[in-house]
CSV table of C-alpha atoms and ligand atoms in Angstrom, one decimal:
chain,number,residue,atom,x,y,z
A,7,UNK,CA,12.0,34.1,7.3
A,8,UNK,CA,14.1,36.3,5.2
A,9,UNK,CA,13.3,37.3,1.9
A,10,UNK,CA,16.7,37.4,-0.4
A,11,UNK,CA,17.0,39.6,-3.6
A,12,UNK,CA,18.8,38.1,-6.6
A,13,UNK,CA,19.5,35.0,-5.4
A,14,UNK,CA,21.0,32.4,-7.7
A,15,UNK,CA,19.1,29.2,-8.7
A,16,UNK,CA,21.7,27.0,-9.7
A,17,UNK,CA,22.2,24.6,-6.6
A,18,UNK,CA,18.3,24.7,-6.0
A,19,UNK,CA,17.5,22.6,-9.4
A,20,UNK,CA,19.0,18.9,-10.6
A,21,UNK,CA,19.8,20.3,-13.6
A,22,UNK,CA,22.0,22.8,-11.7
A,23,UNK,CA,21.2,25.8,-14.8
A,24,UNK,CA,22.3,29.0,-14.1
A,25,UNK,CA,19.4,31.6,-13.4
A,26,UNK,CA,18.3,34.2,-10.8
A,27,UNK,CA,15.5,34.4,-9.0
A,28,UNK,CA,14.1,38.4,-8.3
A,29,UNK,CA,13.0,37.4,-4.7
A,30,UNK,CA,13.8,34.1,-2.6
A,31,UNK,CA,12.3,32.7,0.3
A,32,UNK,CA,12.9,29.1,1.9
A,33,UNK,CA,10.0,28.5,4.3
A,34,UNK,CA,10.2,25.4,6.7
A,35,UNK,CA,6.6,25.9,8.2
A,36,UNK,CA,3.0,26.4,7.0
A,37,UNK,CA,3.3,29.8,9.0
A,38,UNK,CA,6.3,30.6,6.9
A,39,UNK,CA,4.5,29.7,3.9
A,40,UNK,CA,1.6,32.0,4.7
A,41,UNK,CA,4.1,34.6,5.5
A,42,UNK,CA,5.7,34.6,2.0
A,43,UNK,CA,2.6,34.3,0.1
A,44,UNK,CA,1.1,37.6,2.4
A,45,UNK,CA,4.7,39.0,0.8
A,46,UNK,CA,3.7,37.8,-2.5
A,47,UNK,CA,0.2,39.2,-2.5
A,48,UNK,CA,1.2,42.4,-0.9
A,49,UNK,CA,3.8,42.7,-3.8
A,50,UNK,CA,1.4,41.5,-6.9
A,51,UNK,CA,4.3,39.5,-8.7
A,52,UNK,CA,4.8,36.2,-9.8
A,53,UNK,CA,5.1,33.3,-7.7
A,54,UNK,CA,7.2,30.0,-8.6
A,55,UNK,CA,7.2,27.3,-6.1
A,56,UNK,CA,10.1,24.9,-5.9
A,57,UNK,CA,10.5,21.3,-4.1
A,58,UNK,CA,13.4,19.2,-4.8
A,59,UNK,CA,13.8,21.3,-8.1
A,60,UNK,CA,14.1,17.8,-10.1
A,61,UNK,CA,11.4,18.4,-12.6
A,62,UNK,CA,12.4,21.9,-13.7
A,63,UNK,CA,14.2,23.4,-16.3
A,64,UNK,CA,15.1,27.1,-15.9
A,65,UNK,CA,15.0,28.9,-19.2
A,66,UNK,CA,16.1,32.2,-17.7
A,67,UNK,CA,15.8,34.4,-14.9
A,68,UNK,CA,12.8,34.0,-12.6
A,69,UNK,CA,10.9,37.4,-11.8
A,70,UNK,CA,8.7,37.8,-8.5
A,71,UNK,CA,8.8,35.6,-5.5
A,72,UNK,CA,10.7,31.8,-5.7
A,73,UNK,CA,9.3,30.2,-2.6
A,74,UNK,CA,11.5,27.1,-1.7
A,75,UNK,CA,9.3,24.3,0.3
A,76,UNK,CA,11.7,23.3,3.2
A,77,UNK,CA,8.9,22.0,5.6
A,78,UNK,CA,10.1,18.6,7.4
A,79,UNK,CA,8.6,16.0,9.4
A,80,UNK,CA,7.0,12.3,9.0
A,81,UNK,CA,4.7,11.7,11.6
A,82,UNK,CA,2.3,8.8,12.2
A,83,UNK,CA,-1.1,10.3,12.6
A,84,UNK,CA,-3.5,7.5,12.8
A,85,UNK,CA,-4.4,3.8,12.0
A,86,UNK,CA,-6.3,2.0,9.2
A,87,UNK,CA,-7.9,-1.5,9.1
A,88,UNK,CA,-4.4,-2.3,7.0
A,89,UNK,CA,-1.8,-0.4,8.1
A,90,UNK,CA,-1.0,3.3,9.0
A,91,UNK,CA,-1.6,7.1,7.9
A,92,UNK,CA,1.4,9.2,7.8
A,93,UNK,CA,2.1,12.7,7.5
A,94,UNK,CA,4.8,14.1,5.5
A,95,UNK,CA,6.2,17.6,5.4
A,96,UNK,CA,5.9,18.7,1.4
A,97,UNK,CA,9.6,19.6,1.9
A,98,UNK,CA,11.0,16.1,3.3
A,99,UNK,CA,13.1,14.4,0.5
A,100,UNK,CA,10.8,11.7,-1.3
A,101,UNK,CA,13.8,9.3,-1.1
A,102,UNK,CA,14.7,9.8,2.6
A,103,UNK,CA,10.8,9.5,3.6
A,104,UNK,CA,10.8,6.2,1.0
A,105,UNK,CA,13.3,4.7,3.2
A,106,UNK,CA,12.2,5.8,6.6
A,107,UNK,CA,8.9,4.0,5.7
A,108,UNK,CA,11.0,0.8,5.0
A,109,UNK,CA,12.8,1.3,8.5
A,110,UNK,CA,9.5,1.6,10.4
A,111,UNK,CA,7.6,-1.3,8.6
A,112,UNK,CA,5.3,0.6,6.4
A,113,UNK,CA,4.9,-0.6,3.3
A,114,UNK,CA,3.7,0.3,-0.2
A,115,UNK,CA,6.0,2.6,-1.3
A,116,UNK,CA,8.9,0.0,-2.7
A,117,UNK,CA,8.9,0.6,-6.4
A,118,UNK,CA,9.1,4.4,-6.0
A,119,UNK,CA,12.6,4.3,-4.2
A,120,UNK,CA,15.2,6.6,-5.7
A,121,UNK,CA,12.6,9.0,-7.4
A,122,UNK,CA,14.4,12.6,-6.9
A,123,UNK,CA,12.4,15.6,-5.4
A,124,UNK,CA,10.5,16.5,-2.9
A,125,UNK,CA,7.4,14.6,-1.1
A,126,UNK,CA,5.2,17.4,-2.1
A,127,UNK,CA,5.9,17.6,-5.3
A,128,UNK,CA,4.8,14.0,-5.6
A,129,UNK,CA,1.4,14.6,-6.1
A,130,UNK,CA,1.7,17.1,-8.4
A,131,UNK,CA,2.7,14.9,-11.1
A,132,UNK,CA,1.5,11.9,-9.4
A,133,UNK,CA,5.0,10.1,-9.6
A,134,UNK,CA,5.2,6.7,-10.6
A,135,UNK,CA,7.5,3.8,-11.6
A,136,UNK,CA,8.3,-0.1,-12.1
A,137,UNK,CA,3.9,-0.5,-12.0
A,138,UNK,CA,3.1,1.7,-8.8
A,139,UNK,CA,2.0,5.5,-9.3
A,140,UNK,CA,2.0,7.6,-5.8
A,141,UNK,CA,-2.1,7.9,-5.8
A,142,UNK,CA,-2.1,4.1,-4.9
A,143,UNK,CA,-1.1,5.0,-1.2
A,144,UNK,CA,-2.3,8.7,-1.2
A,145,UNK,CA,-4.6,9.6,1.4
A,146,UNK,CA,-5.0,13.4,1.5
A,147,UNK,CA,-2.7,16.5,1.4
A,148,UNK,CA,-2.9,19.8,3.0
A,149,UNK,CA,-2.2,22.8,0.9
A,150,UNK,CA,-2.1,26.8,1.3
A,151,UNK,CA,-4.7,29.1,-1.1
A,152,UNK,CA,-2.2,31.4,-2.8
A,153,UNK,CA,-5.1,33.9,-2.8
A,154,UNK,CA,-6.4,33.7,0.5
A,155,UNK,CA,-3.6,32.5,2.3
A,156,UNK,CA,-6.2,29.6,3.6
A,157,UNK,CA,-5.5,26.0,4.4
A,158,UNK,CA,-7.4,23.4,2.7
A,159,UNK,CA,-7.4,19.6,2.8
A,160,UNK,CA,-8.1,17.6,-0.4
A,161,UNK,CA,-9.0,14.3,-0.3
A,162,UNK,CA,-7.9,11.4,-3.2
A,163,UNK,CA,-11.1,12.3,-5.1
A,164,UNK,CA,-10.1,16.1,-5.1
A,165,UNK,CA,-6.6,15.5,-7.3
A,166,UNK,CA,-7.9,14.1,-10.3
A,167,UNK,CA,-4.4,11.9,-10.7
A,168,UNK,CA,-3.7,10.5,-14.0
A,169,UNK,CA,-0.4,9.2,-15.5
A,170,UNK,CA,1.7,12.0,-14.9
A,171,UNK,CA,-1.3,14.4,-13.7
A,172,UNK,CA,-3.0,15.8,-11.0
A,173,UNK,CA,-5.3,18.6,-10.7
A,174,UNK,CA,-2.4,20.8,-9.4
A,175,UNK,CA,-1.0,21.1,-13.2
A,176,UNK,CA,-4.4,21.8,-14.6
A,177,UNK,CA,-7.7,23.1,-13.1
A,178,UNK,CA,-5.6,24.7,-9.9
A,179,UNK,CA,-2.4,25.1,-11.4
A,180,UNK,CA,-0.4,27.9,-9.5
A,181,UNK,CA,-3.1,28.4,-7.0
A,182,UNK,CA,-1.9,26.3,-3.9
A,183,UNK,CA,1.0,25.5,-2.4
A,184,UNK,CA,1.4,21.8,-0.8
A,185,UNK,CA,2.5,21.8,2.6
A,186,UNK,CA,1.8,18.1,3.6
A,187,UNK,CA,0.9,15.1,2.0
A,188,UNK,CA,-0.4,12.1,4.3
A,189,UNK,CA,-0.2,8.4,2.9
A,190,UNK,CA,-2.0,4.9,3.9
A,191,UNK,CA,0.7,2.7,4.1
A,192,UNK,CA,0.4,-1.2,4.7
A,193,UNK,CA,1.5,-3.1,8.1
A,194,UNK,CA,1.6,-6.0,6.2
A,195,UNK,CA,3.7,-6.6,2.7
A,196,UNK,CA,2.1,-6.2,-0.7
A,197,UNK,CA,5.2,-6.8,-3.4
A,198,UNK,CA,4.3,-5.2,-6.7
A,199,UNK,CA,6.8,-7.3,-9.0
A,200,UNK,CA,5.1,-7.6,-12.2
A,201,UNK,CA,7.5,-5.8,-13.5
A,202,UNK,CA,10.1,-7.6,-15.9
A,203,UNK,CA,13.0,-5.4,-15.0
A,204,UNK,CA,12.4,-6.0,-10.9
A,205,UNK,CA,11.7,-10.0,-11.6
A,206,UNK,CA,15.6,-10.0,-13.4
A,207,UNK,CA,17.0,-7.9,-10.7
A,208,UNK,CA,15.9,-10.1,-7.7
A,209,UNK,CA,16.9,-13.4,-9.8
A,210,UNK,CA,20.5,-11.6,-10.3
A,211,UNK,CA,21.2,-10.7,-6.7
A,212,UNK,CA,19.8,-14.7,-5.6
A,213,UNK,CA,16.8,-13.6,-3.9
A,214,UNK,CA,14.4,-16.3,-3.9
A,215,UNK,CA,11.8,-14.8,-0.7
A,216,UNK,CA,11.6,-11.3,-1.6
A,217,UNK,CA,10.9,-8.5,1.0
A,218,UNK,CA,10.0,-4.9,0.9
A,219,UNK,CA,13.2,-4.0,1.2
A,220,UNK,CA,14.6,-6.5,-1.5
A,221,UNK,CA,12.5,-4.7,-3.9
A,222,UNK,CA,13.2,-1.3,-3.4
A,223,UNK,CA,17.2,-2.5,-3.6
A,224,UNK,CA,16.5,-4.1,-6.8
A,225,UNK,CA,14.5,-0.6,-8.1
A,226,UNK,CA,17.5,1.3,-6.4
A,227,UNK,CA,19.9,-1.0,-8.7
A,228,UNK,CA,17.8,-0.6,-11.8
A,229,UNK,CA,17.4,3.3,-11.7
A,230,UNK,CA,21.0,3.7,-11.1
A,231,UNK,CA,22.3,1.6,-14.0
A,232,UNK,CA,19.9,4.0,-16.4
A,233,UNK,CA,19.7,6.9,-14.9
A,234,UNK,CA,22.1,9.7,-14.5
A,235,UNK,CA,22.8,10.9,-10.8
A,236,UNK,CA,21.6,14.6,-10.7
A,237,UNK,CA,24.5,15.5,-8.0
A,238,UNK,CA,27.2,14.1,-10.9
A,239,UNK,CA,25.4,14.6,-14.3
A,240,UNK,CA,22.5,17.3,-14.1
A,241,UNK,CA,19.1,16.5,-15.3
A,242,UNK,CA,15.8,16.2,-14.6
A,243,UNK,CA,14.7,12.6,-14.9
A,244,UNK,CA,12.3,11.8,-17.9
A,245,UNK,CA,12.4,14.8,-19.9
A,246,UNK,CA,9.5,13.7,-22.2
A,247,UNK,CA,6.3,11.6,-21.0
A,248,UNK,CA,5.3,8.5,-23.1
A,249,UNK,CA,3.1,9.5,-25.4
A,250,UNK,CA,-0.6,8.0,-25.8
A,251,UNK,CA,-1.3,7.6,-29.7
A,252,UNK,CA,-4.7,6.5,-31.5
A,253,UNK,CA,-5.4,2.9,-33.0
A,254,UNK,CA,-4.9,4.0,-36.6
A,255,UNK,CA,-1.3,5.7,-35.3
A,256,UNK,CA,-0.6,2.6,-33.4
A,257,UNK,CA,-1.2,0.4,-36.0
A,258,UNK,CA,0.6,2.0,-38.8
A,259,UNK,CA,4.0,1.7,-36.2
A,260,UNK,CA,3.2,-1.6,-35.2
A,261,UNK,CA,3.3,-2.6,-38.5
A,262,UNK,CA,6.4,-0.7,-39.6
A,263,UNK,CA,8.0,-1.7,-35.9
A,264,UNK,CA,7.3,-5.2,-34.6
A,265,UNK,CA,9.3,-5.2,-32.0
A,266,UNK,CA,8.5,-1.6,-30.6
A,267,UNK,CA,7.5,-1.5,-27.1
A,268,UNK,CA,3.5,-0.6,-26.4
A,269,UNK,CA,1.5,-0.5,-23.6
A,270,UNK,CA,-2.6,-0.6,-23.8
A,271,UNK,CA,-3.9,2.2,-21.9
A,272,UNK,CA,-7.3,3.8,-21.4
A,273,UNK,CA,-6.8,6.8,-23.5
A,274,UNK,CA,-5.5,4.6,-27.1
A,275,UNK,CA,-1.7,2.7,-26.9
A,276,UNK,CA,0.9,4.3,-24.5
A,277,UNK,CA,4.2,4.2,-26.8
A,278,UNK,CA,8.0,4.1,-24.9
A,279,UNK,CA,8.9,7.7,-25.7
A,280,UNK,CA,12.7,7.0,-25.0
A,281,UNK,CA,12.3,4.0,-27.6
A,282,UNK,CA,11.2,6.4,-30.1
A,283,UNK,CA,14.0,8.9,-29.8
A,284,UNK,CA,16.5,6.1,-29.0
A,285,UNK,CA,15.4,4.8,-32.5
A,286,UNK,CA,15.7,8.0,-34.2
A,287,UNK,CA,19.6,7.8,-33.2
A,288,UNK,CA,19.8,10.7,-30.6
A,289,UNK,CA,20.9,8.3,-27.6
A,290,UNK,CA,24.2,9.6,-26.7
A,291,UNK,CA,23.7,12.6,-28.7
A,292,UNK,CA,26.3,15.3,-27.7
A,293,UNK,CA,26.6,19.1,-28.0
A,294,UNK,CA,29.5,19.5,-25.4
A,295,UNK,CA,28.1,20.8,-22.4
A,296,UNK,CA,24.7,19.1,-22.9
A,297,UNK,CA,23.4,16.5,-24.5
A,298,UNK,CA,21.0,13.0,-24.8
A,299,UNK,CA,21.8,10.6,-21.9
A,300,UNK,CA,23.6,7.6,-23.2
A,301,UNK,CA,21.7,5.0,-21.3
A,302,UNK,CA,18.3,6.3,-21.3
A,303,UNK,CA,17.3,8.5,-24.2
A,304,UNK,CA,14.6,9.8,-22.4
A,305,UNK,CA,16.7,12.0,-20.0
A,306,UNK,CA,18.3,15.6,-21.5
A,307,UNK,CA,21.7,16.1,-19.4
A,308,UNK,CA,23.8,19.1,-18.6
A,309,UNK,CA,27.5,18.1,-18.7
A,310,UNK,CA,28.1,21.3,-17.1
A,311,UNK,CA,27.8,24.9,-18.6
A,312,UNK,CA,24.7,24.3,-20.6
A,313,UNK,CA,22.0,27.6,-20.5
A,314,UNK,CA,18.3,26.7,-20.0
A,315,UNK,CA,17.8,27.9,-23.7
A,316,UNK,CA,20.0,25.1,-25.0
A,317,UNK,CA,18.9,22.6,-23.7
A,318,UNK,CA,15.1,23.8,-24.4
A,319,UNK,CA,16.4,23.8,-28.3
A,320,UNK,CA,17.6,20.3,-28.0
A,321,UNK,CA,14.5,19.3,-26.3
A,322,UNK,CA,12.5,20.7,-29.6
A,323,UNK,CA,15.2,19.4,-31.9
A,324,UNK,CA,14.2,15.9,-30.7
A,325,UNK,CA,10.6,16.6,-30.6
A,326,UNK,CA,10.7,17.7,-34.2
A,327,UNK,CA,12.6,14.5,-35.2
A,328,UNK,CA,10.5,12.2,-33.2
A,329,UNK,CA,7.2,14.0,-35.0
A,330,UNK,CA,9.0,13.9,-38.5
A,331,UNK,CA,9.9,10.2,-38.3
A,332,UNK,CA,7.2,8.6,-36.7
A,333,UNK,CA,3.8,11.1,-36.7
A,334,UNK,CA,4.1,11.2,-33.0
A,335,UNK,CA,4.3,14.4,-30.8
A,336,UNK,CA,6.1,14.2,-27.8
A,337,UNK,CA,5.0,16.2,-25.0
A,338,UNK,CA,7.5,17.7,-22.3
A,339,UNK,CA,6.9,16.1,-18.7
A,340,UNK,CA,9.5,18.6,-17.1
A,341,UNK,CA,8.0,22.2,-16.3
A,342,UNK,CA,10.0,24.9,-18.0
A,343,UNK,CA,9.8,28.1,-16.0
A,344,UNK,CA,9.5,31.1,-16.4
A,345,UNK,CA,6.3,29.6,-18.1
B,18,EPU,N1,13.6,2.3,-24.3
B,18,EPU,C1,14.9,2.2,-25.2
B,18,EPU,N2,15.8,3.2,-25.3
B,18,EPU,C2,15.4,4.1,-24.5
B,18,EPU,C3,15.3,4.4,-23.2
B,18,EPU,C4,14.1,2.9,-23.4
B,18,EPU,O1,14.8,1.6,-26.6
B,18,EPU,O2,17.0,4.8,-24.5
B,18,EPU,C5,12.9,1.4,-24.2
B,18,EPU,C6,13.0,0.3,-23.4
B,18,EPU,O3,13.8,-0.8,-23.6
B,18,EPU,C7,11.9,-0.2,-22.8
B,18,EPU,C8,10.9,0.9,-23.1
B,18,EPU,O4,11.5,2.0,-24.0
B,18,EPU,O5,11.1,-1.2,-23.6
B,18,EPU,C9,10.4,1.7,-21.8
B,18,EPU,O6,11.6,2.1,-21.1
B,18,EPU,P1,12.1,1.9,-19.4
B,18,EPU,O7,11.4,0.6,-18.9
B,18,EPU,O8,12.9,2.4,-19.1
B,18,EPU,O9,10.8,3.1,-19.1
B,18,EPU,P2,10.1,4.3,-19.5
B,18,EPU,O10,8.9,4.5,-20.2
B,18,EPU,O11,11.7,5.0,-20.3
B,18,EPU,C10,9.1,5.5,-17.7
B,18,EPU,C11,8.9,6.6,-16.2
B,18,EPU,C12,10.2,6.4,-15.6
B,18,EPU,C13,10.2,5.4,-14.6
B,18,EPU,C14,10.2,4.1,-15.4
B,18,EPU,C15,9.9,2.7,-14.6
B,18,EPU,C16,7.6,8.2,-17.8
B,18,EPU,C17,8.0,9.1,-18.5
B,18,EPU,N3,8.9,7.8,-17.4
B,18,EPU,O12,10.3,5.6,-18.3
B,18,EPU,O13,10.2,7.8,-14.8
B,18,EPU,O14,11.1,5.7,-13.9
B,18,EPU,O15,9.4,4.2,-16.4
B,18,EPU,O16,8.7,2.3,-14.3
B,18,EPU,O17,6.7,7.9,-17.4
B,18,EPU,C18,10.8,10.5,-14.5
B,18,EPU,O18,9.6,10.4,-14.6
B,18,EPU,O19,11.7,11.0,-14.4
B,18,EPU,C19,11.3,8.5,-14.8
B,18,EPU,C20,12.6,8.5,-14.6
């Protein structure tokens, strides 16, 4: 494993923003991760871990060491009553893993097709789409402790999963590097089609007897129609989380906007950030090098040549306007580095 100095990070994140890592190491095995972490402890510097770089905004150069996760491999490691246990290297592209699982007859992740990023980053924010979250098929993960270089196992109950949340974003933030994730996948499909857009896409495709592959194709079609392909237009998916508001705020807004999308959730009422931003007139907002996507207001885009600081300014302008108009605070979903 080589440690590079002053390495460009532009191609390592899906926003494609210009920034440099003071030091950079690409790790393709657990041993290499441990080696890089030993180097980091010796140099007593900052550490940033990059997976697929699909949920990161680089607001400037990163001091210290950037560890790029490149551990490969999708391996069946056991059987359960309903299916199989599959261990996946943290560096495997999430979508490639979902496709491999489908090919091998392992089901349960169809609705999470085409989510960008790496498998190791998935549990960090409990990725989710179209009514399914990663935690439903999560079994356990292995991670190396930054401070000691020791390997630890985390069971489902250790991870404190929530909506776009886990212990790795909160109490254990920055303390572990995830090296592999194990899933329990199903041998018999249990299709999840409650989400209206999936039903509509299957109908439009003339599917009468849906299969996991048909659901995956429907999800891919929906995502491609709304979300920009990072290879063409730099972006990091949803830039904001969908906000959860208290009853008082919800009732006031629901009265004023009877058509407002709303989803009851344990902590209150979840609103659609995309809808709020769209209503406020930001959809398709253009600042030359960057802007708000014209088909999904929740996505900020780098049209070419933007800086992280410019995108951050746009995000703040959107947040302030939504707060002013609706009294709702939008929280960023994307991680901003350096923090
Ligand atoms: N809406 C608008 N205008 C917009 C965008 C959305 O009016 O510009 C409305 C839609 O019509 C809909 C509601 O807002 O009534 C919700 O929109 P959508 O169904 O597109 O889903 P979302 O809440 O915007 C969430 C996830 C996505 C995930 C989809 C599908 C978050 C922050 N985002 O988006 O995740 O793919 O649901 O389940 O929870 C990501 O995290 O990067 C991501 C793309």
